[in-house]
Amino acid sequence: MSKGIARELTWVITSLWIAIFIAWVSDQWLWVLGAYFLVYLSRQLYSVLQFEKWIKGHSGVSYPPGSGFWAEISHLVSRKQRSLEKHANLQLYKSEQFLAASMAMPDALVSLNEFHQIEWFNRSARKLFGLKQSDIGRRIENLYRHPDFIAYLKQGDYGQSLTINGVNQRPRVYSFKILPYHRIHKLLIVKDIHELYNLAQIRRDFVANASHELRTPLTVLSGYLEVMRDSVEPASPWAKPLQSMEHQSNRMQAIINDLLTLSAMESETITGDEGPVAIGDILQQMAESIDQMTTEHTVRFEVDTSLKIIGYEDPLKSVLTNLVSNAIRYTPAGGQITVRWYQDQKGAHYEVEDTGIGIAQEHIGRLTERFYRVDTARSRETGGTGLGLAIVKHILERHHAKLVIKSQVQKGSVFRCDFVPGRIVRSEDE
């Protein structure tokens, strides 16, 4: 029992005994007890009135009721109020700390509501877009009218960032990224990637130029090696070295071809127009000529021939053959490979499943890096260049698709290409 309730009971019992004694002495029981209850009720009403004024912050009442049951309630309310004030002060400190951190960030930050109206922005956004305090509540597309940005803002799919060259007459490259947060709000993050963009462009140009320059001398070298091999007897001691040299020359040619393909993907210089690509027909042709790729594996095709994808035919052919070639390369003789092309509620899927050597989990995240190999010795033996999956990744990104890899060591792997529903076309629709 709390002290306030104990004091209240003590007061009630003591005052009641006094009233009973007075009534017994005066023999006026009705009047005395009536007066007692009237006094007790008046005391409680006065305490309620003081408590209400104190809760409302009345200027004439600085302190809550100081005794009895209402004093205990006032004490509990005061303690709860202090706890809430402490929590509010802590939240205010955290919000001020977050605001200060966002203001200090070099990236431009703009918070938007569901109607793309500005809620707040940091100093970098103020400087980059020329925003003012009076712009809060205005739509961001009315202040920054770049057509690519407006299309990116309205599409609703913010999985990929947007790169824009030049913002408000600043000749630099910026990356735009929208992150949905807290239900209906969006955070626009704009980063200056000018230096990184230039470095990547220099690297791509170097790879493309070096590959072009290497192709001609390598072709000459391969021609002379072929002539030398044809003029050497099989029993000659030079037969094996020349065969090895020709093998490495062919491997170098494959690496150069893959580098040129990858350079074309990264620089987005794919020739030709987008159109419906009959993936089913390509896979059927592959199934008819699978004996040229392998005679040591069982390859099954499960293909929806009416399912097509809007895209570039030659790059997509590269994806289809690359994944099947990898499955053949890393599946021991006698293994099974299943190629599927199907559609479900999430989109269209090209899937290659094998019963090969599998891949440890720590390697899966790096498989699409150029020249990355899980087993270097085995890749060289089988003729791998280390660029196939990097090419697949870039081709899929160009088609707004993604590569999903699942694997278990010594059990096999599944490589799946997921295409969004917006690119699906059916033969009957055409």
CSV table of N, CA and C in Angstrom, one decimal, residues 135-233:
chain,number,residue,atom,x,y,z
A,135,ASP,N,10.7,26.7,-50.9
A,135,ASP,CA,10.5,25.6,-51.9
A,135,ASP,C,9.9,24.3,-51.2
A,136,ILE,N,9.9,24.3,-49.8
A,136,ILE,CA,9.3,23.2,-49.1
A,136,ILE,C,7.8,23.2,-49.4
A,137,GLY,N,7.3,22.0,-49.8
A,137,GLY,CA,5.9,21.9,-50.2
A,137,GLY,C,5.7,21.9,-51.7
A,138,ARG,N,6.7,22.3,-52.4
A,138,ARG,CA,6.6,22.3,-53.9
A,138,ARG,C,7.1,20.9,-54.5
A,139,ARG,N,6.6,20.6,-55.6
A,139,ARG,CA,6.9,19.3,-56.3
A,139,ARG,C,8.3,19.4,-56.8
A,140,ILE,N,9.1,18.3,-56.6
A,140,ILE,CA,10.5,18.4,-57.1
A,140,ILE,C,10.6,18.5,-58.6
A,141,GLU,N,9.7,17.9,-59.3
A,141,GLU,CA,9.8,17.9,-60.8
A,141,GLU,C,9.5,19.3,-61.4
A,142,ASN,N,8.9,20.2,-60.5
A,142,ASN,CA,8.7,21.6,-61.0
A,142,ASN,C,9.9,22.4,-60.8
A,143,LEU,N,10.9,21.9,-60.0
A,143,LEU,CA,12.1,22.6,-59.7
A,143,LEU,C,13.3,22.1,-60.5
A,144,TYR,N,13.3,20.8,-60.8
A,144,TYR,CA,14.3,20.2,-61.6
A,144,TYR,C,13.6,19.4,-62.7
A,145,ARG,N,13.7,19.9,-63.9
A,145,ARG,CA,12.9,19.5,-65.0
A,145,ARG,C,13.6,18.6,-66.0
A,146,HIS,N,14.7,17.9,-65.6
A,146,HIS,CA,15.4,17.0,-66.5
A,146,HIS,C,14.4,15.9,-66.9
A,147,PRO,N,14.3,15.6,-68.2
A,147,PRO,CA,13.3,14.6,-68.7
A,147,PRO,C,13.6,13.2,-68.1
A,148,ASP,N,14.9,12.8,-68.1
A,148,ASP,CA,15.3,11.5,-67.6
A,148,ASP,C,14.9,11.4,-66.1
A,149,PHE,N,15.1,12.4,-65.3
A,149,PHE,CA,14.8,12.4,-63.9
A,149,PHE,C,13.3,12.3,-63.7
A,150,ILE,N,12.5,13.0,-64.5
A,150,ILE,CA,11.1,13.0,-64.3
A,150,ILE,C,10.5,11.6,-64.7
A,151,ALA,N,11.1,11.0,-65.7
A,151,ALA,CA,10.7,9.6,-66.1
A,151,ALA,C,11.1,8.6,-65.0
A,152,TYR,N,12.2,8.8,-64.4
A,152,TYR,CA,12.7,7.9,-63.3
A,152,TYR,C,11.8,8.1,-62.1
A,153,LEU,N,11.4,9.3,-61.8
A,153,LEU,CA,10.6,9.6,-60.6
A,153,LEU,C,9.2,9.0,-60.8
A,154,LYS,N,8.7,9.0,-62.0
A,154,LYS,CA,7.3,8.6,-62.2
A,154,LYS,C,7.2,7.1,-62.4
A,155,GLN,N,8.3,6.4,-62.8
A,155,GLN,CA,8.2,5.0,-63.1
A,155,GLN,C,7.9,4.1,-61.9
A,156,GLY,N,8.3,4.6,-60.7
A,156,GLY,CA,8.0,3.8,-59.4
A,156,GLY,C,8.9,2.7,-59.2
A,157,ASP,N,9.8,2.3,-60.1
A,157,ASP,CA,10.7,1.2,-59.9
A,157,ASP,C,12.1,1.9,-59.6
A,158,TYR,N,12.5,1.9,-58.3
A,158,TYR,CA,13.7,2.6,-58.0
A,158,TYR,C,14.9,1.6,-57.6
A,159,GLY,N,14.8,0.4,-58.2
A,159,GLY,CA,15.9,-0.6,-58.0
A,159,GLY,C,17.2,-0.2,-58.5
A,160,GLN,N,17.2,0.6,-59.7
A,160,GLN,CA,18.5,1.0,-60.3
A,160,GLN,C,18.6,2.5,-60.1
A,161,SER,N,19.8,3.0,-60.0
A,161,SER,CA,20.1,4.4,-59.9
A,161,SER,C,20.1,5.0,-61.3
A,162,LEU,N,20.0,6.4,-61.4
A,162,LEU,CA,19.9,7.1,-62.7
A,162,LEU,C,21.2,8.0,-62.7
A,163,THR,N,21.9,7.9,-63.9
A,163,THR,CA,23.1,8.7,-64.1
A,163,THR,C,22.8,9.9,-65.0
A,164,ILE,N,23.0,11.1,-64.6
A,164,ILE,CA,22.8,12.3,-65.4
A,164,ILE,C,24.0,13.1,-65.5
A,165,ASN,N,24.4,13.5,-66.7
A,165,ASN,CA,25.6,14.3,-67.0
A,165,ASN,C,25.2,15.8,-67.0
A,166,GLY,N,25.6,16.4,-65.9
A,166,GLY,CA,25.3,17.9,-65.8
A,166,GLY,C,24.0,18.2,-65.0
A,167,VAL,N,24.1,18.9,-63.9
A,167,VAL,CA,23.0,19.4,-63.2
A,167,VAL,C,23.1,20.9,-63.0
A,168,ASN,N,22.1,21.6,-63.5
A,168,ASN,CA,22.1,23.1,-63.3
A,168,ASN,C,23.4,23.7,-63.8
A,169,GLN,N,23.8,23.3,-65.0
A,169,GLN,CA,25.0,23.8,-65.7
A,169,GLN,C,26.3,23.5,-65.0
A,170,ARG,N,26.3,22.4,-64.2
A,170,ARG,CA,27.5,21.9,-63.6
A,170,ARG,C,28.0,20.8,-64.5
A,171,PRO,N,29.1,20.9,-65.1
A,171,PRO,CA,29.6,19.8,-66.1
A,171,PRO,C,30.2,18.7,-65.3
A,172,ARG,N,29.4,18.0,-64.5
A,172,ARG,CA,29.8,16.8,-63.8
A,172,ARG,C,28.8,15.7,-63.9
A,173,VAL,N,29.2,14.5,-63.6
A,173,VAL,CA,28.3,13.4,-63.7
A,173,VAL,C,27.7,13.1,-62.3
A,174,TYR,N,26.4,12.9,-62.2
A,174,TYR,CA,25.7,12.7,-60.9
A,174,TYR,C,24.9,11.4,-61.0
A,175,SER,N,24.8,10.7,-59.8
A,175,SER,CA,24.0,9.5,-59.7
A,175,SER,C,22.8,9.9,-58.8
A,176,PHE,N,21.6,9.6,-59.4
A,176,PHE,CA,20.3,9.8,-58.7
A,176,PHE,C,19.8,8.5,-58.2
A,177,LYS,N,19.4,8.5,-56.9
A,177,LYS,CA,18.9,7.2,-56.3
A,177,LYS,C,17.7,7.6,-55.4
A,178,ILE,N,16.6,6.9,-55.5
A,178,ILE,CA,15.4,7.2,-54.7
A,178,ILE,C,15.2,6.0,-53.8
A,179,LEU,N,15.1,6.2,-52.5
A,179,LEU,CA,14.9,5.2,-51.5
A,179,LEU,C,13.6,5.4,-50.8
A,180,PRO,N,12.6,4.5,-51.0
A,180,PRO,CA,11.3,4.7,-50.2
A,180,PRO,C,11.6,4.4,-48.7
A,181,TYR,N,11.0,5.2,-47.8
A,181,TYR,CA,11.2,4.9,-46.4
A,181,TYR,C,9.9,5.4,-45.7
A,182,HIS,N,9.7,4.8,-44.5
A,182,HIS,CA,8.6,5.2,-43.6
A,182,HIS,C,7.3,5.4,-44.4
A,183,ARG,N,6.8,4.2,-44.9
A,183,ARG,CA,5.5,4.2,-45.5
A,183,ARG,C,5.5,4.9,-46.9
A,184,ILE,N,5.1,6.2,-46.9
A,184,ILE,CA,4.8,6.9,-48.1
A,184,ILE,C,5.9,7.9,-48.5
A,185,HIS,N,7.0,8.0,-47.7
A,185,HIS,CA,8.0,9.0,-48.0
A,185,HIS,C,9.1,8.4,-48.8
A,186,LYS,N,9.8,9.3,-49.5
A,186,LYS,CA,11.0,8.9,-50.4
A,186,LYS,C,12.1,9.8,-50.1
A,187,LEU,N,13.3,9.2,-50.2
A,187,LEU,CA,14.5,10.0,-50.0
A,187,LEU,C,15.3,10.0,-51.3
A,188,LEU,N,15.5,11.2,-51.8
A,188,LEU,CA,16.3,11.4,-53.0
A,188,LEU,C,17.8,11.6,-52.7
A,189,ILE,N,18.7,10.8,-53.1
A,189,ILE,CA,20.1,10.9,-52.8
A,189,ILE,C,20.8,11.2,-54.2
A,190,VAL,N,21.5,12.2,-54.2
A,190,VAL,CA,22.3,12.6,-55.4
A,190,VAL,C,23.8,12.7,-55.1
A,191,LYS,N,24.6,11.8,-55.8
A,191,LYS,CA,26.0,11.7,-55.5
A,191,LYS,C,26.8,12.2,-56.7
A,192,ASP,N,27.9,12.9,-56.4
A,192,ASP,CA,28.8,13.3,-57.5
A,192,ASP,C,29.7,12.2,-57.8
A,193,ILE,N,29.6,11.5,-58.9
A,193,ILE,CA,30.4,10.4,-59.3
A,193,ILE,C,31.3,10.7,-60.5
A,194,HIS,N,31.6,12.0,-60.7
A,194,HIS,CA,32.4,12.4,-61.9
A,194,HIS,C,33.7,11.7,-62.0
A,195,GLU,N,34.5,11.7,-60.9
A,195,GLU,CA,35.8,11.1,-60.9
A,195,GLU,C,35.7,9.5,-61.2
A,196,LEU,N,34.7,8.9,-60.5
A,196,LEU,CA,34.6,7.5,-60.7
A,196,LEU,C,34.1,7.2,-62.1
A,197,TYR,N,33.3,8.0,-62.6
A,197,TYR,CA,32.8,7.8,-64.0
A,197,TYR,C,33.9,7.9,-65.0
A,198,ASN,N,34.8,8.9,-64.8
A,198,ASN,CA,35.9,9.1,-65.7
A,198,ASN,C,36.9,8.0,-65.6
A,199,LEU,N,37.1,7.5,-64.4
A,199,LEU,CA,38.0,6.3,-64.2
A,199,LEU,C,37.5,5.1,-65.0
A,200,ALA,N,36.2,4.9,-64.8
A,200,ALA,CA,35.6,3.7,-65.4
A,200,ALA,C,35.6,3.9,-67.0
A,201,GLN,N,35.4,5.1,-67.4
A,201,GLN,CA,35.4,5.3,-68.9
A,201,GLN,C,36.8,5.1,-69.4
A,202,ILE,N,37.9,5.6,-68.7
A,202,ILE,CA,39.2,5.3,-69.1
A,202,ILE,C,39.6,3.9,-69.1
A,203,ARG,N,39.1,3.1,-68.1
A,203,ARG,CA,39.3,1.7,-68.1
A,203,ARG,C,38.7,1.0,-69.3
A,204,ARG,N,37.4,1.4,-69.6
A,204,ARG,CA,36.7,0.7,-70.7
A,204,ARG,C,37.4,1.1,-72.0
A,205,ASP,N,37.8,2.3,-72.2
A,205,ASP,CA,38.5,2.7,-73.4
A,205,ASP,C,39.8,1.9,-73.6
A,206,PHE,N,40.5,1.8,-72.5
A,206,PHE,CA,41.8,1.1,-72.5
A,206,PHE,C,41.6,-0.4,-72.9
A,207,VAL,N,40.6,-1.0,-72.3
A,207,VAL,CA,40.3,-2.4,-72.6
A,207,VAL,C,39.9,-2.6,-74.1
A,208,ALA,N,39.0,-1.7,-74.6
A,208,ALA,CA,38.6,-1.8,-75.9
A,208,ALA,C,39.7,-1.5,-76.9
A,209,ASN,N,40.5,-0.5,-76.7
A,209,ASN,CA,41.6,-0.2,-77.6
A,209,ASN,C,42.7,-1.3,-77.6
A,210,ALA,N,43.0,-1.8,-76.3
A,210,ALA,CA,44.1,-2.8,-76.3
A,210,ALA,C,43.6,-4.1,-76.9
A,211,SER,N,42.3,-4.4,-76.8
A,211,SER,CA,41.8,-5.6,-77.4
A,211,SER,C,41.8,-5.5,-79.0
A,212,HIS,N,41.5,-4.3,-79.5
A,212,HIS,CA,41.5,-4.1,-80.9
A,212,HIS,C,43.0,-4.2,-81.4
A,213,GLU,N,43.9,-3.6,-80.7
A,213,GLU,CA,45.3,-3.6,-81.1
A,213,GLU,C,45.9,-5.0,-81.0
A,214,LEU,N,45.4,-5.9,-80.1
A,214,LEU,CA,46.0,-7.2,-79.9
A,214,LEU,C,45.4,-8.2,-81.0
A,215,ARG,N,44.3,-7.9,-81.5
A,215,ARG,CA,43.6,-8.8,-82.4
A,215,ARG,C,44.4,-9.1,-83.7
A,216,THR,N,44.9,-8.0,-84.3
A,216,THR,CA,45.7,-8.2,-85.6
A,216,THR,C,46.9,-9.0,-85.4
A,217,PRO,N,47.9,-8.7,-84.5
A,217,PRO,CA,49.1,-9.5,-84.3
A,217,PRO,C,48.7,-10.9,-83.9
A,218,LEU,N,47.7,-11.1,-83.1
A,218,LEU,CA,47.3,-12.5,-82.7
A,218,LEU,C,46.8,-13.3,-83.8
A,219,THR,N,46.1,-12.7,-84.7
A,219,THR,CA,45.6,-13.4,-85.9
A,219,THR,C,46.8,-13.8,-86.8
A,220,VAL,N,47.8,-13.0,-86.9
A,220,VAL,CA,49.0,-13.3,-87.7
A,220,VAL,C,49.7,-14.5,-87.0
A,221,LEU,N,49.9,-14.4,-85.7
A,221,LEU,CA,50.6,-15.4,-85.0
A,221,LEU,C,49.8,-16.8,-85.1
A,222,SER,N,48.5,-16.7,-85.0
A,222,SER,CA,47.7,-18.0,-85.1
A,222,SER,C,47.8,-18.6,-86.5
A,223,GLY,N,47.9,-17.7,-87.5
A,223,GLY,CA,48.1,-18.2,-88.9
A,223,GLY,C,49.4,-18.9,-89.1
A,224,TYR,N,50.5,-18.3,-88.6
A,224,TYR,CA,51.8,-19.0,-88.7
A,224,TYR,C,51.8,-20.3,-87.9
A,225,LEU,N,51.2,-20.3,-86.7
A,225,LEU,CA,51.2,-21.5,-85.9
A,225,LEU,C,50.4,-22.6,-86.6
A,226,GLU,N,49.3,-22.3,-87.3
A,226,GLU,CA,48.6,-23.3,-88.0
A,226,GLU,C,49.4,-23.9,-89.2
A,227,VAL,N,50.1,-23.0,-89.9
A,227,VAL,CA,51.0,-23.4,-91.0
A,227,VAL,C,52.1,-24.4,-90.5
A,228,MET,N,52.7,-24.0,-89.3
A,228,MET,CA,53.8,-24.8,-88.8
A,228,MET,C,53.3,-26.1,-88.3
A,229,ARG,N,52.1,-26.2,-87.7
A,229,ARG,CA,51.5,-27.5,-87.3
A,229,ARG,C,51.3,-28.4,-88.5
A,230,ASP,N,50.7,-27.8,-89.6
A,230,ASP,CA,50.5,-28.6,-90.7
A,230,ASP,C,51.7,-29.2,-91.4
A,231,SER,N,52.9,-28.5,-91.2
A,231,SER,CA,54.1,-28.9,-91.9
A,231,SER,C,55.0,-29.8,-91.0
A,232,VAL,N,54.5,-30.0,-89.7
A,232,VAL,CA,55.3,-30.9,-88.8
A,232,VAL,C,54.7,-32.2,-88.7
A,233,GLU,N,55.5,-33.3,-88.7
A,233,GLU,CA,55.0,-34.6,-88.6
A,233,GLU,C,54.5,-34.9,-87.1
